[in-house]
Amino acid sequence: MAGINTSPRRAGPERVDALDKVRGATRYAADQMPAGLLHAALVPAAIGRGRIERIDTAAAERVPGVRLVLSHVNIGPLPSGGFILGGGFGFQSLQPLAGPDIAYRGQYVALVVADTLEAAREAAQRVEVAFTAMPAAPVPRSPGAETAAQPSLIPLPPLADKHVGDADAVFAQAAVKVDVTARLPAQHQNPMELVATVAEWQGEQLVVHEPTQNAEAVRHGLARQLGMPAAQVRVVSPAVGGGFGQKNSLQSHTVLVAIAARRLGRPVKLVVPRALVFHNTSFRPHSVQRVRLGASRDGRVLAAIHETDQQTSRHDAFPSTGSDTTARLYDIRHFRSADRLVRTDVQTPGFMRGPHEHPAVFAFELAMDELAQATGLDPVELRLRNDGTTDPVTGKPYSSRHVAACLRRGAELMRWERRRPSPRSMSLPDGTLVGLGVATGAYKAAAAPARATVRLASSGRLWVAVGGHEMGQGLRTAIAESVSRITGAPLAAIEVQLGDTAFAPQHLTAGSWGTATALPAVEEACRRLMDELQAPAGAAQPGHLLDRLKASGREQLEVRSQTRAPGQPEQVFGRLDGGLPAAGGPVYPEFVSFSHAAHFVEVHVEPTTRRVRVARCASVIDCGRVVSRRTARSQAEGGVVWGIGAALREVSEVDPRHGGFLNADLAEYVIPVAADIGRIDVDFIDEPDPRLNPQGVKGLGEIVMVGVAAAVANAVFHATGQRLHHLPIRLEDLY
């Protein structure tokens, strides 16, 4: 097998947390069992929109062991934590139990707390609620759904429609035109670890254990809702069992658990069932993406027009930003975008891996494939002809861009030269149709401010604290490897503290900026430590630092550092300390920075049943310097599987009459299993990008998915001759 995953000796050290995970020693939020723990259960709304007229909790309160039933009737004033994209801290501005109004099906209407989980669940079923229902518009095509231009709803310059050159005029005169409208469904993240909260009051201090990608937002949001200083709130989230955007802000239930714990004077645990996770956390919204390309007969793309209609909620405007990426996929000098938001009766949608880039690039790369067909060019050659070195939107140079290298290496791995141009021209001896498809992807290279502390003790322990959340992506391993490389300390002696607001401000870990944010601060602190001890960085031997520390006569040495993205002002640390998003990029003062990928897919389509199987995928990624090859490979393979799932399996089915998601469990929300996945080859360009940071690191976690679904769809077209413009691709689409 070709690619990085075929060479285990190159994979690098083991994950530093691997042993603890496989032996069950890693402690997640729901594993916390403080003395006197009580258990909570939720009561959801049974209508798609309306109002609570009466709530009767008498039967619930008679269940043995029930301690408290909270509803809008008895909870008292309950401010919103605010929408994270509107200057607040929550995934949405609407706070359940704050009043009797119901905005979407499944919205929480009561919280029951009891001595046991069984009692809490039984009592929750006995809460009686009388509703007055109103007509609901749960999907964009529903009567009553409202469409508005995004700039009118969110009048901020970064979210304005893009106008570069004169795309409409150039498109109208182009010799070759392509017009593609792609429809992408709502989807839900399904991390193995459910959303959960354990809240405990220690005197006047609130301690919250919660799986989150943004402990600081949870801390400050709770402080706002509870009317207390943020200094009296500690949020602990050292390990997260998958986030993917679902856990990137304050959840609606967290304050309810904190209030219950305060009233009862005992810790309270709530684990949200998966069905309610579907209805009360963010999700990838339904969108319609129209892409028009105008090109010369030799395949040079002269103009592109990208229009998006994206679902949002009634109470928040979740913006569409996919054209930020598609405007920069290729060297297209005339580009126009138009984004429209469709208000529907759902919880506020949000970020899900490759949030806007996956659907936007899907449509754009379908259009590029159709353009290759129209011009008679090989799909790889077409993309190479349209590569560039300068950002067409701002005119600034790219910090680095290795799209051509990704395409050429990927073509070599896939043996692209065997591809016959005509659809339905390749098959196996048993009649199985074979198709080869390609797509590129891009994702912003962002970074955020960070503060880091490194402490060397005479015991030999090297303790590191920095903002960041370990969600399984390997951030703790990447940090430990970097610390070891600079200081010479063995990995076993390094303790990395993440996700705890008691030790460092915890900026949101998302958008592929985790490593590019944490690593510069940590490495700077390590170099300062080496300078203090007068030890040469990168040349220290194990034990050398301890000798230096003893010679200085100190029991320990602690150093601190802080870093920020290029061009960010000093004031950005105020946003960091205040729990607000503070990431910079991809547009910096002197350059524009993106990660890139080329995905090659081989599909086999069974001639009778039309079942599609991805037999092989080869992905080559340009993400700057690869810090930890083992975790990078894991990220890449996982992203490919996500892309295959998005192309062939995943959809959140909505009840168009009453609202709500019908397949809100892992039995019916279909995702790929091991038997669905063929061979995955991964390789990296591994060229440092020092303009972005001294480490030369760019993001990886999102780019690995962007473009995969398009490559699958393009391969299906090559195999069958059927061009499909929607996801997921199902058997009935190919009959």
XYZ file of C-alpha atoms in Angstrom:
735
model
C 0.000 0.000 0.000
C 1.170 3.503 -0.818
C 0.839 6.518 1.413
C 1.808 7.301 4.941
C -0.433 4.680 6.499
C 1.603 1.940 4.872
C 4.771 2.802 6.776
C 4.192 2.302 10.533
C 7.797 3.080 11.371
C 7.207 6.660 10.163
C 4.129 7.159 12.309
C 6.020 8.587 15.287
C 5.583 7.994 19.014
C 2.418 6.529 20.496
C -0.309 8.863 21.652
C 0.517 9.978 25.164
C -3.048 9.215 26.301
C -3.461 5.950 24.391
C -2.809 3.573 27.288
C -5.219 5.365 29.614
C -7.937 5.290 26.972
C -7.694 1.615 26.152
C -7.623 0.577 29.814
C -10.526 2.840 30.755
C -8.527 5.175 32.970
C -9.444 8.351 31.072
C -12.150 10.187 32.987
C -14.873 11.902 31.014
C -17.441 14.348 32.378
C -20.146 11.768 33.016
C -17.635 9.606 34.910
C -17.546 12.151 37.736
C -19.259 10.775 40.849
C -18.975 13.313 43.695
C -20.481 12.386 47.064
C -24.220 12.913 47.309
C -24.708 12.980 43.541
C -28.255 13.407 42.237
C -29.446 12.610 38.736
C -31.476 14.687 36.297
C -33.753 14.025 33.327
C -35.359 16.351 30.805
C -38.885 16.816 29.491
C -39.097 17.874 25.816
C -41.829 19.816 24.008
C -44.167 17.702 21.893
C -45.055 20.448 19.399
C -43.126 22.150 16.634
C -44.040 25.669 17.689
C -46.443 27.282 20.136
C -46.889 27.945 23.810
C -47.217 26.136 27.138
C -50.666 26.782 28.611
C -50.349 24.569 31.672
C -47.696 22.355 33.255
C -48.618 19.876 35.996
C -45.742 18.339 37.945
C -47.751 16.775 40.795
C -47.535 13.211 39.505
C -43.825 13.579 38.860
C -43.183 14.905 42.356
C -44.907 11.860 43.890
C -42.344 9.462 42.376
C -40.151 8.174 45.243
C -36.745 9.851 45.273
C -37.733 12.973 43.307
C -36.119 16.077 44.804
C -37.009 18.876 42.387
C -38.918 19.643 39.201
C -37.890 22.852 37.469
C -40.026 24.582 34.842
C -40.650 28.115 33.642
C -43.200 28.403 36.456
C -40.719 28.081 39.345
C -37.200 28.611 37.979
C -37.251 32.398 38.343
C -35.461 34.929 36.093
C -33.267 33.138 33.585
C -31.207 35.379 31.266
C -29.886 34.085 27.971
C -26.218 33.216 27.652
C -26.306 34.864 24.242
C -25.540 33.487 20.778
C -21.825 32.833 20.290
C -21.839 34.543 16.889
C -23.689 37.520 18.320
C -21.338 38.440 21.146
C -22.603 35.781 23.565
C -21.497 32.348 24.680
C -24.185 29.826 23.718
C -24.957 27.787 20.635
C -28.197 29.780 20.471
C -29.728 32.810 22.145
C -32.947 31.047 23.112
C -32.877 29.695 26.690
C -35.396 26.925 27.445
C -37.456 27.347 30.650
C -37.060 31.122 30.477
C -40.705 31.412 29.461
C -43.700 29.495 28.096
C -42.976 29.947 24.365
C -41.935 26.928 22.304
C -39.709 27.598 19.298
C -39.071 24.049 18.061
C -40.010 20.443 18.697
C -37.961 18.852 21.469
C -37.201 22.120 23.270
C -36.749 21.500 26.994
C -39.786 22.409 29.116
C -38.798 20.852 32.479
C -35.899 19.324 34.395
C -36.473 16.591 36.985
C -33.884 15.776 39.678
C -34.015 12.598 41.764
C -31.873 10.289 43.862
C -31.507 7.836 40.981
C -31.489 8.093 37.219
C -34.391 5.647 37.018
C -36.552 7.785 39.288
C -35.684 10.950 37.367
C -36.606 9.358 34.050
C -39.866 7.933 35.359
C -40.865 11.272 36.862
C -39.993 13.100 33.623
C -42.513 10.919 31.816
C -45.192 11.910 34.332
C -44.873 15.658 33.822
C -48.074 16.745 32.057
C -47.886 19.693 29.688
C -50.756 21.313 27.796
C -49.696 23.200 24.681
C -51.301 25.566 22.227
C -49.754 24.710 18.882
C -48.992 27.157 16.080
C -48.162 26.333 12.452
C -44.495 25.344 12.254
C -42.022 25.632 9.382
C -39.341 23.041 10.234
C -37.705 22.876 6.787
C -36.851 25.575 4.231
C -39.603 24.451 1.857
C -42.279 24.674 4.574
C -45.003 27.314 4.232
C -44.058 30.125 6.573
C -40.288 29.746 6.195
C -38.807 33.189 5.579
C -35.872 33.935 3.260
C -33.754 37.064 3.545
C -30.417 38.223 2.167
C -27.666 37.503 4.684
C -26.195 41.040 4.581
C -29.575 42.452 5.621
C -29.765 40.134 8.637
C -26.091 40.408 9.605
C -24.715 43.732 8.324
C -21.061 42.966 9.015
C -18.345 43.516 6.364
C -16.875 39.979 6.612
C -20.320 38.530 5.805
C -21.101 40.808 2.871
C -21.540 39.316 -0.592
C -18.275 39.145 -2.527
C -17.778 41.048 -5.754
C -14.424 40.597 -7.479
C -14.271 41.856 -11.045
C -17.486 41.547 -13.069
C -18.524 37.916 -12.808
C -21.962 38.297 -14.392
C -20.715 40.045 -17.521
C -17.778 37.692 -18.014
C -19.970 34.635 -17.405
C -22.499 35.849 -19.982
C -19.770 36.074 -22.644
C -17.933 32.846 -21.757
C -17.521 30.211 -24.459
C -18.292 27.365 -22.067
C -20.865 27.611 -19.276
C -21.710 25.246 -16.415
C -24.665 25.696 -14.062
C -24.981 23.350 -11.065
C -27.497 23.431 -8.217
C -26.614 21.076 -5.362
C -28.888 20.204 -2.442
C -27.366 19.144 0.853
C -29.372 17.861 3.813
C -29.335 18.696 7.489
C -26.888 16.462 9.351
C -25.998 15.871 12.989
C -22.688 15.229 14.684
C -22.803 11.980 16.614
C -19.761 11.859 18.904
C -19.577 8.746 21.047
C -19.620 10.841 24.223
C -23.037 12.360 24.792
C -23.528 15.926 25.964
C -23.408 15.878 29.779
C -22.964 18.109 32.821
C -21.973 17.487 36.434
C -22.467 20.662 38.484
C -21.295 21.037 42.075
C -21.261 24.088 44.361
C -18.272 24.339 46.684
C -19.336 27.213 48.872
C -19.749 30.163 46.530
C -17.775 28.508 43.726
C -19.463 26.545 40.961
C -17.475 23.648 39.475
C -18.786 22.218 36.233
C -17.529 19.081 34.526
C -18.742 19.115 30.922
C -17.437 17.819 27.592
C -16.834 21.025 25.691
C -14.654 22.552 23.004
C -14.980 25.938 24.699
C -14.658 25.804 28.489
C -14.195 29.567 28.738
C -17.508 30.270 26.980
C -19.262 27.846 29.331
C -17.661 29.608 32.293
C -18.519 33.142 31.236
C -21.943 32.206 29.923
C -22.897 30.581 33.226
C -21.582 33.592 35.120
C -23.813 35.863 33.021
C -26.872 33.662 33.505
C -26.358 33.170 37.226
C -25.380 36.771 37.941
C -22.031 35.930 39.531
C -18.359 36.725 38.837
C -16.697 34.486 36.261
C -13.862 34.017 38.766
C -16.260 31.933 40.872
C -16.948 29.477 38.044
C -14.541 26.693 37.093
C -15.145 24.506 34.045
C -13.208 21.251 33.728
C -13.008 19.348 30.462
C -9.658 17.550 30.167
C -10.940 14.918 27.728
C -13.807 15.110 25.247
C -15.108 12.013 23.530
C -15.607 13.767 20.201
C -16.910 17.250 19.502
C -16.992 18.034 15.763
C -18.578 21.443 16.443
C -21.461 20.138 18.542
C -19.746 21.095 21.813
C -18.234 24.418 20.767
C -20.249 26.640 23.117
C -22.573 26.823 26.124
C -25.392 24.278 25.952
C -29.001 25.081 26.857
C -29.207 22.583 29.709
C -26.040 23.532 31.621
C -27.492 26.440 33.587
C -30.513 24.312 34.513
C -28.254 21.716 36.128
C -26.295 24.435 37.955
C -29.506 25.994 39.312
C -30.774 22.596 40.466
C -27.489 21.849 42.229
C -27.569 25.196 44.015
C -31.166 24.785 45.178
C -30.620 21.263 46.465
C -27.167 21.838 47.929
C -25.886 18.680 46.235
C -24.090 17.890 42.991
C -26.332 17.051 40.032
C -25.520 15.052 36.900
C -27.362 15.194 33.584
C -26.509 13.064 30.561
C -28.637 14.172 27.612
C -30.064 11.170 25.696
C -29.064 11.020 22.044
C -32.610 11.696 20.831
C -32.624 14.970 22.750
C -29.092 15.787 21.578
C -30.508 15.776 18.033
C -33.111 18.341 19.072
C -31.147 20.586 21.426
C -27.648 21.031 20.053
C -26.400 22.643 16.867
C -26.433 20.731 13.584
C -25.325 21.215 9.977
C -28.140 23.146 8.301
C -29.866 22.213 5.071
C -28.480 24.240 2.182
C -28.900 24.731 -1.551
C -25.712 25.701 -3.405
C -25.837 27.059 -6.967
C -22.516 27.412 -8.802
C -22.091 28.842 -12.294
C -18.748 28.702 -14.075
C -17.809 30.517 -17.260
C -14.672 29.291 -19.001
C -12.668 29.435 -22.208
C -12.613 26.389 -24.460
C -9.171 25.442 -23.158
C -10.554 25.130 -19.618
C -9.477 28.428 -18.083
C -12.177 29.447 -15.580
C -12.883 33.114 -16.217
C -15.844 33.733 -13.900
C -17.668 32.025 -11.057
C -20.968 32.842 -9.348
C -21.804 31.061 -6.098
C -25.230 31.507 -4.483
C -26.273 29.819 -1.227
C -29.617 29.401 0.519
C -28.957 28.107 4.028
C -31.300 27.209 6.855
C -31.215 29.055 10.160
C -33.516 29.412 13.170
C -36.136 32.086 13.884
C -34.204 33.437 16.864
C -30.636 33.542 15.481
C -28.955 34.131 12.133
C -26.303 31.461 11.606
C -24.270 32.835 8.688
C -23.166 31.111 5.512
C -19.477 31.558 4.671
C -18.773 28.814 2.122
C -17.911 31.294 -0.625
C -14.970 32.504 1.493
C -13.378 29.224 0.421
C -14.756 28.641 -3.069
C -13.575 32.111 -4.109
C -10.049 30.847 -3.433
C -10.126 27.252 -4.651
C -8.701 28.383 -7.993
C -7.256 31.459 -9.681
C -10.595 32.951 -10.762
C -10.419 36.701 -11.282
C -14.172 37.382 -11.610
C -16.220 36.057 -8.701
C -19.561 36.925 -7.141
C -21.354 35.369 -4.189
C -24.851 35.805 -2.760
C -25.885 34.274 0.557
C -29.478 34.000 1.743
C -30.721 32.655 5.065
C -34.004 30.784 5.488
C -35.641 31.148 8.906
C -37.224 27.906 10.117
C -38.618 26.538 13.379
C -35.585 24.644 14.655
C -32.867 25.132 17.220
C -30.072 27.282 15.851
C -27.877 25.343 13.414
C -24.143 25.553 13.810
C -20.742 24.177 12.996
C -20.182 20.564 11.979
C -16.844 19.342 10.644
C -16.060 21.294 7.473
C -19.192 23.306 8.340
C -19.635 25.561 5.312
C -16.738 24.280 3.264
C -18.049 20.730 2.823
C -21.355 21.743 1.147
C -19.888 24.705 -0.738
C -16.939 22.787 -2.146
C -19.208 19.844 -2.986
C -21.181 22.052 -5.365
C -18.115 23.826 -6.747
C -16.196 20.632 -7.445
C -19.215 19.068 -9.155
C -19.217 22.120 -11.410
C -15.498 21.735 -12.075
C -16.045 18.105 -13.041
C -18.842 19.079 -15.410
C -16.541 21.698 -16.898
C -13.899 19.028 -17.508
C -16.533 16.967 -19.301
C -17.663 19.973 -21.366
C -14.129 20.937 -22.434
C -12.853 17.391 -22.933
C -10.068 17.904 -20.394
C -8.855 15.425 -17.832
C -10.290 16.509 -14.439
C -6.820 16.686 -12.876
C -5.397 18.687 -15.768
C -8.322 21.138 -15.572
C -7.598 21.806 -11.916
C -3.877 22.214 -12.545
C -4.573 24.778 -15.275
C -6.549 26.892 -12.820
C -4.094 26.863 -9.913
C -2.652 30.162 -8.685
C -0.253 31.759 -6.214
C -2.150 34.945 -5.338
C -5.449 35.290 -3.514
C -7.932 36.544 -6.138
C -10.136 38.223 -3.505
C -7.535 40.450 -1.797
C -4.609 40.334 -4.222
C -2.311 39.226 -1.406
C 0.090 36.297 -1.830
C -0.707 32.968 -0.209
C 1.544 32.112 2.720
C 2.011 28.785 0.951
C -0.046 26.796 -1.528
C 0.803 23.291 -2.717
C -2.388 22.324 -4.550
C -0.522 21.181 -7.646
C 1.745 18.937 -5.579
C -1.306 17.438 -3.860
C -2.958 16.717 -7.214
C 0.134 15.193 -8.787
C 0.980 13.024 -5.810
C -2.625 11.912 -5.411
C -2.839 10.997 -9.094
C 0.286 8.895 -8.687
C -1.095 7.106 -5.622
C -4.414 6.387 -7.360
C -2.731 5.384 -10.635
C -4.893 7.968 -12.349
C -3.328 7.237 -15.741
C -5.464 4.067 -15.983
C -8.656 6.172 -15.976
C -10.548 6.094 -19.269
C -12.237 9.414 -20.003
C -15.710 8.206 -20.977
C -18.334 7.389 -18.312
C -19.223 3.684 -17.993
C -15.972 2.753 -19.732
C -14.368 0.876 -16.821
C -15.621 -2.317 -15.193
C -14.550 -5.465 -13.395
C -14.893 -8.960 -14.898
C -18.188 -9.499 -13.038
C -19.738 -6.387 -14.580
C -19.211 -4.108 -11.601
C -18.887 -0.530 -12.842
C -15.709 1.291 -11.836
C -15.380 5.050 -11.535
C -12.509 7.349 -10.618
C -13.192 10.817 -9.267
C -11.160 13.717 -7.946
C -11.831 16.904 -6.033
C -9.762 19.508 -4.282
C -10.541 21.110 -0.949
C -9.451 24.148 1.025
C -9.922 25.326 4.578
C -8.794 28.531 6.276
C -5.524 28.456 8.211
C -6.492 30.286 11.399
C -4.940 30.852 14.807
C -6.055 32.365 18.119
C -4.351 33.990 21.100
C -3.060 31.692 23.823
C -1.355 31.836 27.200
C 0.908 29.004 28.303
C 2.698 28.048 31.514
C 5.590 25.580 31.718
C 6.870 24.432 35.116
C 9.894 22.215 35.750
C 10.005 20.563 39.199
C 12.931 18.925 40.952
C 10.976 15.645 40.817
C 11.598 15.632 37.081
C 8.022 16.437 36.110
C 7.528 19.017 33.361
C 4.037 20.504 33.707
C 2.451 22.377 30.797
C -0.827 24.316 30.882
C -2.310 26.019 27.827
C -5.675 26.783 26.266
C -6.988 23.897 24.213
C -9.299 20.911 24.355
C -8.383 17.276 23.718
C -11.250 15.859 21.670
C -9.425 12.824 20.380
C -7.597 14.774 17.677
C -4.260 14.333 19.441
C -3.577 17.881 20.664
C -2.079 16.622 23.926
C 0.266 14.333 21.996
C 1.343 17.077 19.590
C 2.153 19.390 22.509
C 4.035 16.704 24.421
C 6.119 15.780 21.380
C 7.035 19.430 20.803
C 7.969 19.942 24.462
C 10.092 16.813 24.410
C 11.850 17.884 21.220
C 12.796 21.294 22.648
C 13.648 20.334 26.231
C 14.881 16.765 25.890
C 12.405 15.675 28.578
C 11.005 12.167 28.059
C 7.326 12.012 27.092
C 6.513 10.116 30.286
C 7.718 13.083 32.378
C 5.532 15.641 30.580
C 2.046 16.440 31.888
C -0.136 18.545 29.604
C -3.079 20.340 31.225
C -5.883 21.209 28.773
C -9.529 22.196 29.047
C -9.432 23.514 32.626
C -10.226 27.181 33.257
C -8.334 27.044 36.565
C -4.962 26.839 34.824
C -5.172 28.807 31.572
C -7.796 30.721 29.578
C -9.443 28.149 27.348
C -10.132 29.558 23.908
C -12.577 27.726 21.677
C -10.864 24.756 20.014
C -12.413 24.516 16.562
C -11.813 25.603 13.001
C -8.576 23.579 12.783
C -6.729 26.210 14.818
C -6.048 24.134 17.955
C -2.458 23.146 17.198
C -1.608 26.432 15.459
C -2.859 28.246 18.575
C -1.446 26.167 21.426
C 1.907 25.157 19.962
C 3.451 28.618 19.449
C 2.674 29.604 23.057
C 3.963 26.330 24.492
C 7.147 26.308 22.424
C 7.895 29.921 23.312
C 7.500 29.082 27.018
C 9.796 26.069 26.607
C 12.473 28.194 24.961
C 12.233 30.716 27.773
C 12.661 27.869 30.221
C 15.778 26.748 28.381
C 17.117 30.294 28.354
C 16.547 30.611 32.117
C 18.532 27.429 32.640
C 21.103 28.415 30.028
C 20.457 25.204 28.129
C 20.476 25.095 24.313
C 16.975 24.460 22.976
C 16.648 21.287 20.950
C 19.996 19.903 22.065
C 19.239 18.948 25.653
C 19.684 15.352 26.740
C 17.343 13.564 29.183
C 18.246 14.652 32.691
C 20.161 17.684 31.494
C 17.438 20.121 32.560
C 17.271 18.660 36.065
C 21.006 19.068 36.432
C 20.682 22.708 35.430
C 17.752 23.221 37.813
C 19.683 21.736 40.749
C 22.708 23.840 39.914
C 20.513 26.948 40.134
C 19.481 26.015 43.679
C 15.751 26.091 42.887
C 13.113 23.447 43.610
C 11.155 24.453 40.528
C 11.142 26.943 37.693
C 8.003 28.342 36.094
C 7.805 30.463 32.935
C 4.871 31.944 31.044
C 4.275 33.120 27.523
C 1.514 34.447 25.336
C 1.167 34.475 21.565
C -1.400 35.623 19.013
C -2.047 35.320 15.295
C -0.125 37.576 12.885
C -1.497 41.100 12.869
C -3.738 40.687 15.907
C -3.622 43.633 18.351
C -2.731 43.274 22.019
C -6.403 43.848 22.889
C -7.246 40.395 21.520
C -6.168 38.931 24.873
C -9.152 40.703 26.411
C -11.452 38.609 24.232
C -9.514 35.486 25.176
C -9.852 36.221 28.893
C -13.524 37.098 28.420
C -14.450 33.795 26.808
C -15.140 35.269 23.358
C -13.923 33.877 20.018
C -10.678 35.601 19.056
C -9.311 33.636 16.092
C -7.591 35.417 13.225
C -7.304 34.441 9.568
C -7.333 33.392 6.847
C -6.690 36.966 5.719
C -3.656 38.436 7.487
C -1.982 41.822 6.976
C 0.610 40.541 4.514
C -0.769 37.251 3.200
C -3.711 34.843 2.999
C -3.384 31.328 4.376
C -5.274 28.100 3.681
C -4.730 24.375 4.063
C -5.387 22.358 0.921
C -6.112 18.788 -0.100
C -6.651 16.648 -3.155
C -8.924 13.629 -2.755
C -8.993 10.774 -5.276
C -11.730 8.141 -5.037
C -12.385 4.832 -6.757
C -15.973 3.562 -6.538
C -17.441 0.209 -7.492
C -21.125 0.180 -8.460
C -22.819 -3.220 -8.425
C -24.657 -3.551 -11.771
C -27.923 -5.005 -10.427
C -28.540 -3.515 -6.995
C -26.580 -0.322 -7.840
C -24.902 -0.438 -4.452
C -21.997 2.015 -4.323
C -18.842 1.042 -2.509
C -15.797 3.257 -2.116
C -13.080 0.748 -2.859
C -10.214 3.156 -2.397
C -9.401 6.731 -1.502
C -6.065 8.520 -1.822
C -5.824 11.869 -0.052
C -2.839 14.194 -0.124
C -2.903 17.127 2.276
C -1.011 20.408 2.488
C -1.261 21.455 6.152
C 2.168 22.954 6.728
C 4.562 21.038 8.966
C 3.177 17.790 10.327
C 3.892 17.810 14.059
C 2.690 14.323 14.934
C 2.428 11.968 11.980
C 0.499 9.373 13.936
C -2.295 11.729 14.982
C -2.256 13.484 11.604
C -2.821 10.199 9.826
C -5.651 9.397 12.215
C -7.266 12.774 11.515
C -6.963 12.301 7.762
C -8.403 8.795 7.704
C -11.250 9.898 9.962
C -12.009 12.848 7.696
C -12.152 10.590 4.642
C -14.626 8.311 6.422
C -16.722 11.376 7.316
C -16.726 12.418 3.659
C -17.790 8.956 2.518
C -20.593 9.009 5.092
C -21.735 12.437 3.912
C -21.757 11.234 0.308
C -23.537 7.914 0.744
C -25.195 7.675 4.158
C -25.833 10.666 6.401
C -29.043 12.679 6.502
C -31.137 14.015 9.382
C -34.705 13.220 8.357
C -37.209 15.916 9.364
C -40.936 15.510 9.956
C -42.255 18.279 7.648
C -45.661 18.317 9.368
C -44.834 18.507 13.057
C -41.122 19.290 13.190
C -38.397 17.304 14.856
C -35.836 14.839 13.569
C -37.192 11.351 12.901
C -33.978 9.311 12.907
C -32.557 10.677 16.160
C -30.475 7.652 17.133
C -27.541 5.608 15.899
C -29.823 2.859 14.619
C -31.421 5.031 11.932
C -28.950 7.892 11.476
C -26.838 5.824 9.118
C -23.067 6.258 9.217
C -20.354 4.129 7.627
C -19.141 1.049 9.444
C -15.811 -0.674 8.959
C -17.211 -2.952 6.256
C -18.145 0.109 4.167
C -14.616 1.475 4.067
C -12.065 0.286 1.545
C -8.404 1.148 1.345
C -7.417 4.657 2.439
C -4.014 6.015 1.443
C -2.900 9.240 3.078
C 0.111 11.387 2.363
C 1.252 14.859 3.392
C 3.212 17.523 1.564
C 4.801 18.356 4.950
C 6.215 21.733 3.905
C 6.393 24.184 6.856
C 4.573 27.500 6.471
C 6.725 29.834 8.644
C 4.798 32.956 7.648
C 1.835 31.803 9.724
C 3.838 30.842 12.830
C 7.428 29.854 13.671
C 6.384 26.212 13.827
C 5.120 26.293 10.227
C 1.868 24.601 11.271
C -1.489 24.986 9.530
C -4.825 23.343 10.367
C -5.658 19.736 9.546
C -8.848 18.560 11.288
C -11.333 20.134 8.849
C -9.544 20.087 5.484
C -9.353 16.290 5.573
C -13.127 16.123 4.925
C -13.559 18.998 2.477
C -13.870 17.681 -1.065
C -14.242 13.981 -0.259
C -17.988 13.863 -0.982
C -17.457 15.648 -4.295
C -14.771 13.142 -5.284
C -17.214 10.307 -4.505
C -20.005 11.905 -6.559
C -17.622 12.564 -9.449
C -16.488 8.936 -9.337
C -20.116 7.770 -9.358
C -20.691 9.836 -12.495
C -17.634 8.326 -14.146
C -18.842 4.827 -13.258
C -22.499 5.235 -14.228
C -22.868 8.310 -16.439
C -25.448 9.674 -13.988
C -24.708 13.129 -12.602
C -26.252 13.523 -9.158
C -26.474 16.942 -7.516
C -27.670 16.005 -4.063
C -26.502 14.105 -1.007
C -26.653 11.421 0.131
C -26.474 9.312 -3.035
C -28.885 6.392 -2.623
C -29.574 3.191 -4.512
C -32.793 4.533 -6.026
C -30.876 7.475 -7.510
C -28.941 5.082 -9.752
C -31.709 2.844 -11.105
